[in-house]
CSV table of C-alpha atoms and ligand atoms in Angstrom, one decimal:
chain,number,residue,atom,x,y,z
A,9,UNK,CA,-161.3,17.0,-24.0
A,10,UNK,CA,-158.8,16.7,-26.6
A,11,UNK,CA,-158.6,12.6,-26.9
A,12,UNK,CA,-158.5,11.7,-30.5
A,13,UNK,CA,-161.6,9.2,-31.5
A,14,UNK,CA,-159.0,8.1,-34.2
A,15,UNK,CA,-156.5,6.9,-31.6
A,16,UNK,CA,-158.7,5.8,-29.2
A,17,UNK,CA,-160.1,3.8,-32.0
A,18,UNK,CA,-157.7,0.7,-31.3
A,19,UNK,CA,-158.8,0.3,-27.9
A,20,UNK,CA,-162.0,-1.4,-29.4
A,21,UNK,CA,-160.4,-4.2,-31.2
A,22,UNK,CA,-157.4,-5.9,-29.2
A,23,UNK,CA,-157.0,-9.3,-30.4
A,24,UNK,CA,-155.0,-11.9,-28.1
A,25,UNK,CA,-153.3,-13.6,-31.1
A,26,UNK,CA,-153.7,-17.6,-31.2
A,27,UNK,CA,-155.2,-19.3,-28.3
A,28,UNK,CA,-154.8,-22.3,-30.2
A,29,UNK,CA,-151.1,-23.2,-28.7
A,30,UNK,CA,-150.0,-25.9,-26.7
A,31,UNK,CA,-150.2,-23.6,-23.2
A,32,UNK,CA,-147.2,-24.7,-20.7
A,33,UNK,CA,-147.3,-21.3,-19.0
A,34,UNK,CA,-147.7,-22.0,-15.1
A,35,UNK,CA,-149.8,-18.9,-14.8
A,36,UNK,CA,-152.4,-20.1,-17.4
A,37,UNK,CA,-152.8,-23.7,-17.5
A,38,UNK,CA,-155.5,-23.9,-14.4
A,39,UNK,CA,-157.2,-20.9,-15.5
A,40,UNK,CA,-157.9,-21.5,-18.9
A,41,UNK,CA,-162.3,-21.9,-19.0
A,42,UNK,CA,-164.6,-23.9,-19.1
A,43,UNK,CA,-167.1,-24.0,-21.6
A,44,UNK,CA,-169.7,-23.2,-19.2
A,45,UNK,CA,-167.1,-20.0,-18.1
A,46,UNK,CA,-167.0,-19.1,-21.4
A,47,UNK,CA,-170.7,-18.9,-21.8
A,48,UNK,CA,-170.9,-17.2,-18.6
A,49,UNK,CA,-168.8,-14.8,-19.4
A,50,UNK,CA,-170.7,-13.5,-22.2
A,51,UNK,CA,-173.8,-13.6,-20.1
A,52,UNK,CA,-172.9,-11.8,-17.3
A,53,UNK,CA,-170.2,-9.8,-18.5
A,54,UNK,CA,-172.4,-6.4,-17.7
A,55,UNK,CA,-170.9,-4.3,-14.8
A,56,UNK,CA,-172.6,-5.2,-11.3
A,57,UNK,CA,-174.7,-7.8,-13.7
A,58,UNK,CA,-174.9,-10.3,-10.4
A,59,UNK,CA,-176.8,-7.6,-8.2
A,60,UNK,CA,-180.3,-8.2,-9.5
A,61,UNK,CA,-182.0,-9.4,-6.4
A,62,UNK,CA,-178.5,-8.5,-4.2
A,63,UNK,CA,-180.1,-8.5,-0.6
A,64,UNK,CA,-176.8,-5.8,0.6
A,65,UNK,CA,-174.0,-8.3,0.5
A,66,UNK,CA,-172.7,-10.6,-2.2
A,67,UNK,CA,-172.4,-14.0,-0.2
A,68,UNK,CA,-176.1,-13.8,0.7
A,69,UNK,CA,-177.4,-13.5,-2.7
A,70,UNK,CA,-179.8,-16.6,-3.8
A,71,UNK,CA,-179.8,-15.3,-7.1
A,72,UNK,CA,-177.9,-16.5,-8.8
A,73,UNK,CA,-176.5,-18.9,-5.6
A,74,UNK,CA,-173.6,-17.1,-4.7
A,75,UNK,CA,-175.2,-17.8,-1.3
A,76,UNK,CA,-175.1,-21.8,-1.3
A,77,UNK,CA,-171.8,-21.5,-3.5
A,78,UNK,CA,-170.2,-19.5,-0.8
A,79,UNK,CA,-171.8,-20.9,2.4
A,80,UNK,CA,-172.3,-24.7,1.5
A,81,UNK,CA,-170.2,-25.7,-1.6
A,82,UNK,CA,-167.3,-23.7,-0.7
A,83,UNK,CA,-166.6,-25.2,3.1
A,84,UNK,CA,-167.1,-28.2,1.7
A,85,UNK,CA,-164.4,-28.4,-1.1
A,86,UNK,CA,-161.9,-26.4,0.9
A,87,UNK,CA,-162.1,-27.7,4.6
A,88,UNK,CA,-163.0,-24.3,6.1
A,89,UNK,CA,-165.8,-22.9,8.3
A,90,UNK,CA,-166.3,-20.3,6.7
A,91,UNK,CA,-165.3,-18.7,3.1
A,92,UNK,CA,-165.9,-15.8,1.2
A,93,UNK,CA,-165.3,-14.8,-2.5
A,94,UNK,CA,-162.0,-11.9,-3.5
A,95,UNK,CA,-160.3,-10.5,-5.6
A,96,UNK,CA,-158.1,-12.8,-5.7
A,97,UNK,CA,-155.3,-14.6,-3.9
A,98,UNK,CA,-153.5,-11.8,-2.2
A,99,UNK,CA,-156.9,-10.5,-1.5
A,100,UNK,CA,-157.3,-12.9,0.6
A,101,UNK,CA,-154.1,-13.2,2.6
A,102,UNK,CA,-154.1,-9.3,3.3
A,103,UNK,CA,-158.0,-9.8,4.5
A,104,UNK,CA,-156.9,-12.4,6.9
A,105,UNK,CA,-153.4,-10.4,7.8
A,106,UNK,CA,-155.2,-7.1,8.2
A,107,UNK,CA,-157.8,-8.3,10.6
A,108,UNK,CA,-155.9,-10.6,12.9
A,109,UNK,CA,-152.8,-8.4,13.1
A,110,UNK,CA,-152.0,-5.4,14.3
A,111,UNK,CA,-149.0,-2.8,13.1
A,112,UNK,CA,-146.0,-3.7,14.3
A,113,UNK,CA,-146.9,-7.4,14.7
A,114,UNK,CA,-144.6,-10.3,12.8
A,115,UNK,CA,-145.6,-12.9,10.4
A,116,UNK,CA,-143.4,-16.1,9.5
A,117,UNK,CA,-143.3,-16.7,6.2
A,118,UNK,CA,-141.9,-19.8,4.2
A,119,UNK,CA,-138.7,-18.5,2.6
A,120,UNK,CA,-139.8,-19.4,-0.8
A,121,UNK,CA,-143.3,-16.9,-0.7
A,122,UNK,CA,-145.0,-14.9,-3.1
A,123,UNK,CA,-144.2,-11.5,-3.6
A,124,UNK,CA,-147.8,-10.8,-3.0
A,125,UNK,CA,-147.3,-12.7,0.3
A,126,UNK,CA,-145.1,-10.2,1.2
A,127,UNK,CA,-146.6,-6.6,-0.2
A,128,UNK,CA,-149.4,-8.2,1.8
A,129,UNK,CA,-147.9,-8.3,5.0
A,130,UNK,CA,-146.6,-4.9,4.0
A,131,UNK,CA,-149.7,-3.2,3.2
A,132,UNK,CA,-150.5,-4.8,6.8
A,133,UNK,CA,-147.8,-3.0,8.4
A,134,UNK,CA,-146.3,-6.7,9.5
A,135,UNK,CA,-142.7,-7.2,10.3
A,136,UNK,CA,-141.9,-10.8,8.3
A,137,UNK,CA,-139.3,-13.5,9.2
A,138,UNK,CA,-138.3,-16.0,6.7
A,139,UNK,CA,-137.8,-19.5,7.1
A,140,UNK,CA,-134.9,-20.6,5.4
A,141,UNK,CA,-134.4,-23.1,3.2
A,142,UNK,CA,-132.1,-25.8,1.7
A,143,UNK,CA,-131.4,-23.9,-1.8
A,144,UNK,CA,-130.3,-25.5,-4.7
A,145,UNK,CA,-131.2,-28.4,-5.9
A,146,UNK,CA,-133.9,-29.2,-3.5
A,147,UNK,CA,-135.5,-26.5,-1.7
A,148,UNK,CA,-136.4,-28.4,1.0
A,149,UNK,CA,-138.3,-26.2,3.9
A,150,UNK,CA,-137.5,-27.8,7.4
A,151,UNK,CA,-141.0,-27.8,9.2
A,152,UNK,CA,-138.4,-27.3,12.3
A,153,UNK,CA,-137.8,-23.9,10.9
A,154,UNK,CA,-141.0,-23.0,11.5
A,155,UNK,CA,-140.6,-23.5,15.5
A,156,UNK,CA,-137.3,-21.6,15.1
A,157,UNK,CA,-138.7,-18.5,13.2
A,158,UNK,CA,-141.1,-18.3,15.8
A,159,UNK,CA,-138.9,-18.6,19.2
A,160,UNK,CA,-136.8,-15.8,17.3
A,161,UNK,CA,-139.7,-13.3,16.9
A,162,UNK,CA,-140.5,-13.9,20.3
A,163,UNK,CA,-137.6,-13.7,21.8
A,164,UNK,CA,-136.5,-10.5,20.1
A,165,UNK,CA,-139.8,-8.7,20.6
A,166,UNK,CA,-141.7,-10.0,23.2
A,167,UNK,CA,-144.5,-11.1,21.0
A,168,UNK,CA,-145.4,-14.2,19.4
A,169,UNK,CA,-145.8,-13.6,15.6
A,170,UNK,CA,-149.5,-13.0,14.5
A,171,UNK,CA,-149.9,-15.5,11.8
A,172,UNK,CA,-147.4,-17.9,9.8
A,173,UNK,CA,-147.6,-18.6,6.5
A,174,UNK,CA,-147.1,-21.3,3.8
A,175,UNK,CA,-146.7,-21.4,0.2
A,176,UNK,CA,-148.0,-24.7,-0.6
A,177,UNK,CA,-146.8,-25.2,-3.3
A,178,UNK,CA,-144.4,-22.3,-3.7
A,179,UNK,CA,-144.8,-20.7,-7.4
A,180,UNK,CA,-141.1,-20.9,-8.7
A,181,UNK,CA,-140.6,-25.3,-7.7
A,182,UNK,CA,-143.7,-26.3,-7.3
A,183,UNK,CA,-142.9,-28.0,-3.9
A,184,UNK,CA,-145.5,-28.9,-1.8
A,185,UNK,CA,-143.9,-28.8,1.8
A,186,UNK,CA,-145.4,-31.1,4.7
A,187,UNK,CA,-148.2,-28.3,6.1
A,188,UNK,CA,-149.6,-30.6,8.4
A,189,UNK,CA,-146.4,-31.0,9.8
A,190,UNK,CA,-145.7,-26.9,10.3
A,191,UNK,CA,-149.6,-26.6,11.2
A,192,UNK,CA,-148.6,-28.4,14.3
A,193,UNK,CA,-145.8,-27.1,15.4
A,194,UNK,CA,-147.5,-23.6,14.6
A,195,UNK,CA,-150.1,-24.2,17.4
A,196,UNK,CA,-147.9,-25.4,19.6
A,197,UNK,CA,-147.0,-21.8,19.9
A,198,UNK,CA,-150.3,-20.9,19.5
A,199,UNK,CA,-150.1,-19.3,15.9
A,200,UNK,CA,-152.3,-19.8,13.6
A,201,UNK,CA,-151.2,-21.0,9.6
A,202,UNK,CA,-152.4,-19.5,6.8
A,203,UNK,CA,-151.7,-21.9,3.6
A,204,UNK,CA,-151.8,-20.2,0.2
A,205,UNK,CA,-152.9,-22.2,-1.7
A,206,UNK,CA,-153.1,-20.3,-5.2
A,207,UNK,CA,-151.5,-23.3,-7.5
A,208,UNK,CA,-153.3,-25.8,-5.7
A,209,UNK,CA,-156.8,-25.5,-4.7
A,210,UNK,CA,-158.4,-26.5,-7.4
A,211,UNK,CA,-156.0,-28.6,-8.9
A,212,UNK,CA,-155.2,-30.5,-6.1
A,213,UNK,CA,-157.6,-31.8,-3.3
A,214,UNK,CA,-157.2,-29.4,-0.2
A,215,UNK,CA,-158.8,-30.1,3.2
A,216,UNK,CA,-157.5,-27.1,5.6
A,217,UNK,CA,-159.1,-29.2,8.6
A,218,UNK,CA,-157.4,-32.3,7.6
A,219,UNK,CA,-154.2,-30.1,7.4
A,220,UNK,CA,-154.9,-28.3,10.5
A,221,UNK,CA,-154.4,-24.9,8.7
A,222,UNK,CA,-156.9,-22.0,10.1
A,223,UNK,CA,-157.0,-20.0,6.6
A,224,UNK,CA,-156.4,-20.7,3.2
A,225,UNK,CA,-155.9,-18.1,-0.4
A,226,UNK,CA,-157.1,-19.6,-3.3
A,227,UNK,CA,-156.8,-17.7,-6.5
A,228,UNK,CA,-159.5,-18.6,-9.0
A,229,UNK,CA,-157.7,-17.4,-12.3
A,230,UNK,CA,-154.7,-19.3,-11.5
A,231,UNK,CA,-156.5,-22.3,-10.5
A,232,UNK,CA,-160.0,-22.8,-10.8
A,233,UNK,CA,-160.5,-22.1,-14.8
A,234,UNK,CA,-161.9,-18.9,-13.6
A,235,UNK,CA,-161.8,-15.6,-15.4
A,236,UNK,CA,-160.0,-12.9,-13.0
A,237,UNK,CA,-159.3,-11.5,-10.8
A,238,UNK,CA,-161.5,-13.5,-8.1
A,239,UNK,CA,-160.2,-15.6,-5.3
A,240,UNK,CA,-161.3,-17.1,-2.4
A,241,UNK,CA,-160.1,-17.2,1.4
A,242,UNK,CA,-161.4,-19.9,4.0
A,243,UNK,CA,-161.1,-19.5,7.6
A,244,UNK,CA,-161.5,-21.9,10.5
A,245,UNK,CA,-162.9,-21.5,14.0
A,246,UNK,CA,-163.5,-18.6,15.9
A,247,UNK,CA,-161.4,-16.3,13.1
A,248,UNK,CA,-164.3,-16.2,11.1
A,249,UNK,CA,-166.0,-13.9,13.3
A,250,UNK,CA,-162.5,-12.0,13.2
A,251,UNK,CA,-162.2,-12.3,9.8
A,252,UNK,CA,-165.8,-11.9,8.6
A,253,UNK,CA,-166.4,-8.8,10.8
A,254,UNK,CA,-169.3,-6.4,10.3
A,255,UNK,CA,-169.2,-2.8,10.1
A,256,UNK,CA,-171.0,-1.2,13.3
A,257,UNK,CA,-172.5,1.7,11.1
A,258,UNK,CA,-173.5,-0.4,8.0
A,259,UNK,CA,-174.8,-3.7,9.9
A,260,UNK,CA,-174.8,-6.5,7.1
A,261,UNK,CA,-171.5,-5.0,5.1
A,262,UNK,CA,-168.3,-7.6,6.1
A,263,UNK,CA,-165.5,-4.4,6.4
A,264,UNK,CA,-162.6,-6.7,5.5
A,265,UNK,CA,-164.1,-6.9,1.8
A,266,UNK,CA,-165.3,-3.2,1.8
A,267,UNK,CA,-168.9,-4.5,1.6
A,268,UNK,CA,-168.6,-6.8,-1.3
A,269,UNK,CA,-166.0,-7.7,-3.5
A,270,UNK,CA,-166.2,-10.0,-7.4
A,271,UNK,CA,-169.7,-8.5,-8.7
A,272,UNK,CA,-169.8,-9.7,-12.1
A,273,UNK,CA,-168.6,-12.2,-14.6
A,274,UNK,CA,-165.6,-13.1,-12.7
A,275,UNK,CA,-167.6,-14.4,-9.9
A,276,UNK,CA,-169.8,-16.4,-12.3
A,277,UNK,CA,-167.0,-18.1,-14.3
A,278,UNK,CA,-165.8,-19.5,-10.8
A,279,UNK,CA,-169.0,-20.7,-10.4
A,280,UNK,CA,-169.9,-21.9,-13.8
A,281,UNK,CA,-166.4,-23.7,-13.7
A,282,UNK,CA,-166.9,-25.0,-10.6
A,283,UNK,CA,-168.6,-28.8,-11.4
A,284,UNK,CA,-165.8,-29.2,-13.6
A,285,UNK,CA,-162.8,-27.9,-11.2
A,286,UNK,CA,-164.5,-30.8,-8.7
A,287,UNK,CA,-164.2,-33.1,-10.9
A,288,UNK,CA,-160.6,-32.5,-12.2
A,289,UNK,CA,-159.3,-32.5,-8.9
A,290,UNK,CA,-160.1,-36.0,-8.2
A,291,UNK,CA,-158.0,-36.6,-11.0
A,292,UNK,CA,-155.1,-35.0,-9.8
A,293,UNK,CA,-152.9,-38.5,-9.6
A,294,UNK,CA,-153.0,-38.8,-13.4
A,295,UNK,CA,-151.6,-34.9,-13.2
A,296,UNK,CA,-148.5,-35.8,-11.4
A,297,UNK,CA,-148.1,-38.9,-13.4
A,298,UNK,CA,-147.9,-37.0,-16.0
A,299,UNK,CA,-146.0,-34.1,-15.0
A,300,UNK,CA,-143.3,-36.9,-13.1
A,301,UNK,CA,-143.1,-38.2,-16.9
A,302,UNK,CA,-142.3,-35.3,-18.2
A,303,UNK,CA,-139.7,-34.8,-16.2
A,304,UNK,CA,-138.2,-37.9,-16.5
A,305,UNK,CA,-138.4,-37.2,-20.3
A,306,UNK,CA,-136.4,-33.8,-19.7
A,307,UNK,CA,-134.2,-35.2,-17.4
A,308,UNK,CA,-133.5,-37.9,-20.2
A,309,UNK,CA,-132.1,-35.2,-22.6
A,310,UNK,CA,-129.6,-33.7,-20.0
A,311,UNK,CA,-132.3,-30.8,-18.6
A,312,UNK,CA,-132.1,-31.0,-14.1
A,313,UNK,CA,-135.3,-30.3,-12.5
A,314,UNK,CA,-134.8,-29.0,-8.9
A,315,UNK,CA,-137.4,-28.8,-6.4
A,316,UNK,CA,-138.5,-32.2,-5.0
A,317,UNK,CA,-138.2,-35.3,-7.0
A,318,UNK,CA,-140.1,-37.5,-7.7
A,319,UNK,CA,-142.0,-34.1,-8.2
A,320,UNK,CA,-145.6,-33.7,-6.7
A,321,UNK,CA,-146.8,-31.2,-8.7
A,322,UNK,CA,-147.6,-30.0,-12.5
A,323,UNK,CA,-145.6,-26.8,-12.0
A,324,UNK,CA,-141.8,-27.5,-12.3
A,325,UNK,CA,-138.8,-25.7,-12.5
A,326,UNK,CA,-135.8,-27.0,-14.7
A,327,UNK,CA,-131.8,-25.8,-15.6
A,328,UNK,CA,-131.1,-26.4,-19.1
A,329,UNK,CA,-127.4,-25.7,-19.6
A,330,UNK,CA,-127.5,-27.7,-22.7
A,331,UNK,CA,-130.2,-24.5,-24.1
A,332,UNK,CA,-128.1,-22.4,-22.6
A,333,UNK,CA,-124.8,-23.4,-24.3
A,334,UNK,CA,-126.9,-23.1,-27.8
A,335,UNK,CA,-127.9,-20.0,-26.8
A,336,UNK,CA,-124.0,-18.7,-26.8
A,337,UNK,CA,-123.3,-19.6,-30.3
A,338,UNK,CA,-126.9,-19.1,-32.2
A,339,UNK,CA,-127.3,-15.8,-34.2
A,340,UNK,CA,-130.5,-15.8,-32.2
A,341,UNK,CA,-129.1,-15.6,-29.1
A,342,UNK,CA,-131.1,-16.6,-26.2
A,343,UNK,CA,-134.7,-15.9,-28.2
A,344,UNK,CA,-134.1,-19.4,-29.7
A,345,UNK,CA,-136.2,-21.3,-27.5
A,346,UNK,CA,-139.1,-19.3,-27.5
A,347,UNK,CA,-138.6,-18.9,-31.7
A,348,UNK,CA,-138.3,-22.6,-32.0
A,349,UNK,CA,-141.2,-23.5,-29.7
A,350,UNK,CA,-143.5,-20.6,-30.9
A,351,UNK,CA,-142.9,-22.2,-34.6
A,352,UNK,CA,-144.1,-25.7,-33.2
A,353,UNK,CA,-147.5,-23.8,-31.5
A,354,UNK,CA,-146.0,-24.2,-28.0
A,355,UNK,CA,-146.6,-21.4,-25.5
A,356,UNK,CA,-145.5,-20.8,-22.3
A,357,UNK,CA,-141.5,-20.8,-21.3
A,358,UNK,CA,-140.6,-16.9,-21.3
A,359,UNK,CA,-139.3,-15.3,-24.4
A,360,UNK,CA,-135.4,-14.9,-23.7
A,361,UNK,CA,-135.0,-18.0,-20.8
A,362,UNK,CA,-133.1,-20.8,-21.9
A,363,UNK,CA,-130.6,-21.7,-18.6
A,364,UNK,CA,-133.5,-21.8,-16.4
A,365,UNK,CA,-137.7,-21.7,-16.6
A,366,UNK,CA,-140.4,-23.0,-15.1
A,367,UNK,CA,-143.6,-24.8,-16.5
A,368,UNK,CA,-146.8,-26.5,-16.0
A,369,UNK,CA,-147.9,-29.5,-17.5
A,370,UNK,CA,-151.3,-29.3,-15.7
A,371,UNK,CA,-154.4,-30.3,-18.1
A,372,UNK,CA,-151.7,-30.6,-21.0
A,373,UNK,CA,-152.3,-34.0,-21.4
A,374,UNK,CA,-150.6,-37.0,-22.3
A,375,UNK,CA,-150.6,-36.5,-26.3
A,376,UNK,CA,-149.4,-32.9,-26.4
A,377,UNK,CA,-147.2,-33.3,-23.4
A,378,UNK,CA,-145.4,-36.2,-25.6
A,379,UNK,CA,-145.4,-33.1,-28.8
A,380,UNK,CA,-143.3,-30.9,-26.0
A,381,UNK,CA,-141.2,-33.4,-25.7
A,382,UNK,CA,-140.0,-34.4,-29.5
A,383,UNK,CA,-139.8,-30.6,-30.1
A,384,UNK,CA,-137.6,-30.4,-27.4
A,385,UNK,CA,-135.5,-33.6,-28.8
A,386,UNK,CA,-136.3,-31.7,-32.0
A,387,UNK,CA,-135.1,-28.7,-31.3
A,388,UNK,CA,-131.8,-29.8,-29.2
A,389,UNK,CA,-130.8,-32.3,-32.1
A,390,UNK,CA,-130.8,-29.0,-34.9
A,391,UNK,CA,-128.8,-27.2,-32.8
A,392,UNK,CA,-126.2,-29.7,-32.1
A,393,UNK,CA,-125.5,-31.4,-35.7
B,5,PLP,C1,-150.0,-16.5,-8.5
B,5,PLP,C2,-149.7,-16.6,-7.0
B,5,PLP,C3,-150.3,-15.7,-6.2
B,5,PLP,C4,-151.2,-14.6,-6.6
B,5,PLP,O1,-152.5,-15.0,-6.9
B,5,PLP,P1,-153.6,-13.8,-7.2
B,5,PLP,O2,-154.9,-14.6,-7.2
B,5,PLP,O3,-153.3,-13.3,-8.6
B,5,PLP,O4,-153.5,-12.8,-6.2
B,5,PLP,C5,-150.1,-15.9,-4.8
B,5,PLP,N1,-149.3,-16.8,-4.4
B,5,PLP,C6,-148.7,-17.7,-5.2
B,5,PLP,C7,-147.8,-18.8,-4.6
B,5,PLP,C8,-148.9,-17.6,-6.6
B,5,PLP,O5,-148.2,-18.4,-7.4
């Protein structure tokens, strides 16, 4: 072993830099703790520190209550049957593609997926069809398209796709398509919908019965102020027996999740987070109140958000030529937006974007969502003395 202790030695002190920063960053604003996650972490941050009085599988553990959490709290929140904790979002949509599909079988997917949607259905061995959509500026998805992605499967293989699936809200506009609307005229073809729900359950009220969706993906360190990775997937009806299959040699261990799956801290942020993510959700008008003032504001200075307007949701996608014309003549370049924001404590539009980003104004708030938008005033007045 020839690994120097002295360059190892760095390894043991990574600092983050300032948390201290106005966060805009889509991925981070729902996952930033609680603190109750914050204390959990520290608490149960030891490897398999949950497994104390494990009885063989996580979700029947009644200490701590991953078992009432899972079986009773969980159904609850999300509308489901049945749930059960991953790793995380795409966790959960491969656990429900891989044990209700079979190789060779096609999913429908909304055009505007995750890539994890799709390495998903690839790790599945699924065939995917896209549903188109309207492009630029709205990115409107047809529910219609739905019925037409499926007739076109059919007709061209002779097998009605497996599973469709929607990204609700997709993760570059932020637009929350009508699901109930596509649930329908998936089961009039008799497929079921998965929604993914990974920037929106936990924000957002989500009832997947009240939708009519037969699974959802959650991702807790995107949206439930949960440290990752840890998700969590519902299921409705008879799936869950599908879904939440056991293995025939090793009775009580659920195969789709290997046996078990979050063992640790991550689990117990989601949980210790959990009263809190309840309760923020039933605030989620003042969230797009805010985020459709925001908009307005950036929409006031010459930026164009595209995706639906008025918008529906905190994470929002916007064209700035007038940052982009800066960005030609500043000796900068295009690093002046992050330079300028970064020196007002703002974090969270990508070092080097300035003609297009995307941002979340979820749990910002009214008083530093107003400091956004005098620095951007700020920051466009400099540039165009
Ligand atoms: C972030 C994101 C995911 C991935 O979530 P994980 O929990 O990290 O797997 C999936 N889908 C969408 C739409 C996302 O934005």
């Amino acid at each position: 072993m020839t690994l120097d202790p002295k360059k190892l030695a760095k390894f043991a002190s990574i600092e983050r830099g300032p948390r201290d920063f106005i966060n805009i960053d889509p991925l981070q604003t729902g996952g930033k703790l609680t603190p109750e996650a914050q204390k959990a972490i520290v608490e149960w941050g030891d490897g398999y520190s949950v497994c104390d009085f494990c009885p063989g599988c996580l979700d029947k553990m009644k200490q701590p209550p991953v078992s009432e959490f899972v079986h009773e709290v969980l159904p609850e929140f999300l509308g489901v049957d049945g749930a059960r904790i991953t790793n995380g979002a795409r966790e959960a949509k491969f656990a429900v593609m891989h044990s209700i599909a079979s190789e060779g079988d096609s999913v429908v997917m909304d055009g505007l997926a995750h890539y994890s949607s799709i390495v998903a259905a690839q790790r599945a061995r699924l065939n995917i069809e896209s549903v188109g959509h309207s492009g630029n500026p709205d990115y409107y998805i047809d529910p219609e398209g739905y019925g037409q992605a499926i007739e076109k499967v059919t007709s061209e293989t002779g097998k009605v796709p497996a599973l469709a699936l929607l990204t609700y809200p997709d993760g570059n506009y932020g637009n929350l398509p009508d699901a109930k609307k596509i649930a329908s005229i998936c089961h009039e073809y008799d497929v079921p919908l998965l929604l993914n729900c990974a920037y929106s359950a936990g924000r957002m009220p989500i009832d997947a019965k009240a939708i009519g969706a037969d699974f959802v993906s959650v991702s807790g360190h995107k949206s439930m102020a949960a440290s990752g990775p840890i998700g969590i997937v519902g299921v409705n009806g008879d799936y869950v027996d599908t879904v939440f299959r056991k293995s025939p040699t090793h009775k009580i261990k659920e195969i789709e999740f290997l046996g078990c799956t979050a063992r640790g801290a991550t689990l117990m942020t989601l949980m210790a987070s959990f009263p809190a993510v309840v309760e923020r959700t039933q605030r989620w008008d003042e969230e797009v109140a805010n985020a459709r003032w925001f908009s307005e504001k950036l929409e006031g200075m010459g930026l164009i958000q595209v995706g639906q307007k008025p918008h529906n949701h905190d994470l929002m996608f916007f064209e700035a030529p007038i940052f982009y014309e800066i960005s030609q003549k500043v000796k900068k370049g295009r690093y002046f937006l992050y330079k300028e924001l970064k020196a007002r404590q703002i974090h969270g539009i990508k070092a080097g974007l300035t003609k297009y980003f995307k941002l979340s104004t979820y749990g910002v708030g009214k008083e530093d969502l107003s400091f956004v938008v005098d620095s951007f005033e700020e920051i466009i007045d400099k540039y165009n003395k």
